[in-house]
Amino acid sequence: MKAKYDVTKHTLVPKHSKASDKEVKELLEKYSITAYQLPRILISDPAIEDLNVQEDDIVKITRPSPTAGETVFYRRVVTG
């Protein structure tokens, strides 16, 4: 049996985490949007498979940025 590769350890994969209810509420209020207006990420995406997320949860993605230090993106979890 082949060992499973952990994609979260790769240098090109940014940090993914499940957004808290407070973060989601503040995000949606700040931009006056609904969760369904956020970009989507598949529940089967290897970068989030260990986060224990369900459909319609929000994932916070933190990427390094040469100009801003780090940037934060949000994605809504969907089934494929």
Coordinates of N, CA and C in Angstrom, one line a residue:
M1 N 0.8 -1.2 0.0 CA 0.0 0.0 0.0 C 0.9 1.2 0.0
K2 N 0.6 2.2 -0.8 CA 1.3 3.4 -1.0 C 1.0 4.4 0.1
A3 N 2.0 5.0 0.7 CA 1.8 6.1 1.7 C 1.1 7.3 1.1
K4 N 0.2 7.9 1.8 CA -0.5 9.1 1.3 C 0.4 10.3 1.5
Y5 N 0.4 11.1 0.4 CA 1.2 12.4 0.5 C 0.4 13.5 1.1
D6 N 1.0 14.2 2.1 CA 0.3 15.3 2.7 C 0.5 16.6 2.0
V7 N -0.5 17.0 1.2 CA -0.3 18.2 0.3 C -0.1 19.5 1.1
T8 N -0.6 19.5 2.4 CA -0.5 20.7 3.2 C 0.9 21.0 3.6
K9 N 1.8 20.1 3.4 CA 3.3 20.3 3.7 C 4.0 20.9 2.5
H10 N 3.4 21.0 1.3 CA 4.0 21.5 0.1 C 4.2 23.0 0.3
T11 N 5.3 23.6 -0.2 CA 5.5 25.0 -0.1 C 4.6 25.9 -0.9
L12 N 4.0 25.3 -1.9 CA 3.0 26.1 -2.7 C 1.6 26.1 -2.3
V13 N 1.3 25.3 -1.3 CA -0.1 25.2 -0.7 C -0.2 26.1 0.5
P14 N -1.1 27.2 0.3 CA -1.2 28.1 1.5 C -1.9 27.5 2.6
K15 N -1.9 28.2 3.8 CA -2.5 27.7 5.0 C -4.0 27.7 4.8
H16 N -4.7 26.6 5.1 CA -6.2 26.6 5.1 C -6.6 26.3 6.5
S17 N -7.7 27.0 6.9 CA -8.3 26.7 8.2 C -9.8 27.0 8.1
K18 N -10.5 26.4 9.0 CA -12.0 26.6 9.1 C -12.2 27.9 9.8
A19 N -13.0 28.8 9.2 CA -13.3 30.1 9.7 C -14.3 29.9 10.9
S20 N -14.1 30.7 11.9 CA -15.0 30.7 13.1 C -16.3 31.4 12.7
D21 N -17.3 31.1 13.5 CA -18.6 31.7 13.3 C -18.5 33.2 13.3
K22 N -17.7 33.7 14.3 CA -17.5 35.2 14.4 C -16.8 35.8 13.2
E23 N -15.8 35.1 12.7 CA -15.1 35.6 11.5 C -16.1 35.6 10.3
V24 N -16.9 34.6 10.1 CA -17.8 34.5 9.0 C -18.8 35.7 9.1
K25 N -19.4 35.9 10.3 CA -20.4 36.9 10.6 C -19.8 38.3 10.2
E26 N -18.6 38.6 10.7 CA -17.9 39.8 10.4 C -17.6 40.0 8.9
L27 N -17.2 39.0 8.3 CA -16.9 39.0 6.8 C -18.1 39.3 6.0
L28 N -19.2 38.6 6.3 CA -20.5 38.8 5.6 C -21.1 40.2 5.8
E29 N -21.0 40.7 7.0 CA -21.5 42.0 7.4 C -20.6 43.1 6.7
K30 N -19.3 42.9 6.8 CA -18.4 43.9 6.2 C -18.6 44.2 4.7
Y31 N -18.8 43.1 4.0 CA -19.0 43.2 2.5 C -20.5 43.2 2.1
S32 N -21.4 43.1 3.0 CA -22.8 43.0 2.8 C -23.1 42.0 1.7
I33 N -22.7 40.8 2.0 CA -22.9 39.6 1.1 C -23.4 38.4 1.8
T34 N -23.8 37.4 1.1 CA -24.2 36.2 1.7 C -23.1 35.1 1.5
A35 N -23.1 34.1 2.2 CA -22.1 33.0 2.0 C -22.1 32.4 0.6
Y36 N -23.3 32.4 0.0 CA -23.4 31.9 -1.3 C -22.8 32.7 -2.4
Q37 N -22.4 34.0 -2.1 CA -21.7 34.8 -3.0 C -20.2 34.7 -2.9
L38 N -19.7 33.9 -2.0 CA -18.2 33.6 -1.9 C -17.8 32.6 -2.9
P39 N -16.5 32.7 -3.3 CA -16.0 31.6 -4.2 C -16.1 30.3 -3.5
R40 N -16.1 29.2 -4.3 CA -16.3 27.9 -3.8 C -15.0 27.1 -3.7
I41 N -15.0 26.1 -2.8 CA -13.9 25.1 -2.8 C -14.6 23.7 -2.6
L42 N -14.1 22.8 -3.3 CA -14.7 21.4 -3.2 C -14.4 20.8 -1.9
I43 N -15.3 20.1 -1.3 CA -15.1 19.4 -0.1 C -14.0 18.3 -0.2
S44 N -13.8 17.8 -1.5 CA -12.8 16.8 -1.8 C -11.5 17.4 -2.0
D45 N -11.3 18.7 -1.9 CA -10.0 19.3 -2.1 C -9.0 18.8 -1.1
P46 N -7.8 18.3 -1.6 CA -6.9 17.7 -0.7 C -6.4 18.6 0.4
A47 N -6.4 19.9 0.2 CA -5.9 20.9 1.1 C -6.8 21.0 2.4
I48 N -8.1 20.7 2.2 CA -9.0 20.8 3.4 C -9.6 19.5 3.9
E49 N -9.1 18.4 3.4 CA -9.7 17.1 3.8 C -9.5 16.8 5.3
D50 N -8.5 17.4 5.9 CA -8.2 17.1 7.3 C -8.8 18.2 8.2
L51 N -9.6 19.1 7.7 CA -10.2 20.2 8.5 C -11.5 19.8 9.1
N52 N -12.1 18.7 8.7 CA -13.4 18.3 9.3 C -14.5 19.3 9.0
V53 N -14.5 19.7 7.7 CA -15.5 20.7 7.3 C -16.7 20.0 6.6
Q54 N -17.9 20.7 6.7 CA -19.1 20.2 6.1 C -19.5 21.2 5.0
E55 N -20.4 20.8 4.2 CA -20.9 21.6 3.1 C -21.4 23.0 3.7
D56 N -21.1 24.1 3.0 CA -21.5 25.4 3.4 C -20.7 26.0 4.5
D57 N -19.7 25.3 5.0 CA -18.7 25.9 6.0 C -17.8 26.8 5.2
I58 N -17.2 27.8 5.9 CA -16.3 28.7 5.2 C -14.8 28.4 5.6
V59 N -14.0 28.3 4.6 CA -12.6 28.1 4.8 C -11.8 29.4 4.6
K60 N -10.9 29.6 5.5 CA -10.0 30.8 5.4 C -8.7 30.3 4.9
I61 N -8.2 31.0 3.8 CA -7.0 30.7 3.2 C -6.0 31.9 3.3
T62 N -4.9 31.6 4.0 CA -3.9 32.7 4.2 C -2.7 32.4 3.4
R63 N -2.4 33.4 2.5 CA -1.3 33.3 1.5 C -0.3 34.3 1.8
P64 N 1.0 34.0 1.7 CA 2.0 35.0 1.8 C 2.0 36.0 0.6
S65 N 2.3 37.2 0.8 CA 2.2 38.2 -0.3 C 3.5 39.1 -0.2
P66 N 4.2 39.3 -1.3 CA 5.4 40.1 -1.2 C 5.1 41.5 -0.9
T67 N 4.0 42.0 -1.2 CA 3.7 43.5 -1.0 C 2.9 43.7 0.3
A68 N 2.0 42.8 0.6 CA 1.1 43.0 1.8 C 1.5 42.2 3.0
G69 N 2.5 41.3 2.9 CA 2.9 40.5 4.0 C 2.1 39.2 3.9
E70 N 0.8 39.2 4.1 CA 0.0 38.1 3.9 C -1.4 38.5 3.4
T71 N -2.1 37.7 2.7 CA -3.5 38.0 2.2 C -4.4 36.9 2.6
V72 N -5.6 37.3 2.9 CA -6.6 36.3 3.4 C -7.7 36.2 2.3
F73 N -8.1 35.0 2.0 CA -9.2 34.7 1.1 C -10.2 33.7 1.8
Y74 N -11.4 33.8 1.4 CA -12.4 32.9 2.0 C -13.1 32.1 0.9
R75 N -13.4 30.9 1.1 CA -14.1 30.0 0.2 C -15.2 29.3 0.9
R76 N -16.4 29.1 0.2 CA -17.5 28.3 0.8 C -17.3 26.8 0.3
V77 N -17.4 25.9 1.2 CA -17.3 24.5 0.9 C -18.5 23.9 0.2
V78 N -18.3 23.3 -0.9 CA -19.4 22.7 -1.7 C -19.1 21.2 -2.0
T79 N -20.1 20.4 -2.3 CA -19.9 19.1 -2.7 C -19.8 19.1 -4.3
G80 N -19.0 18.2 -4.8 CA -18.8 18.2 -6.3 C -19.9 17.5 -7.0

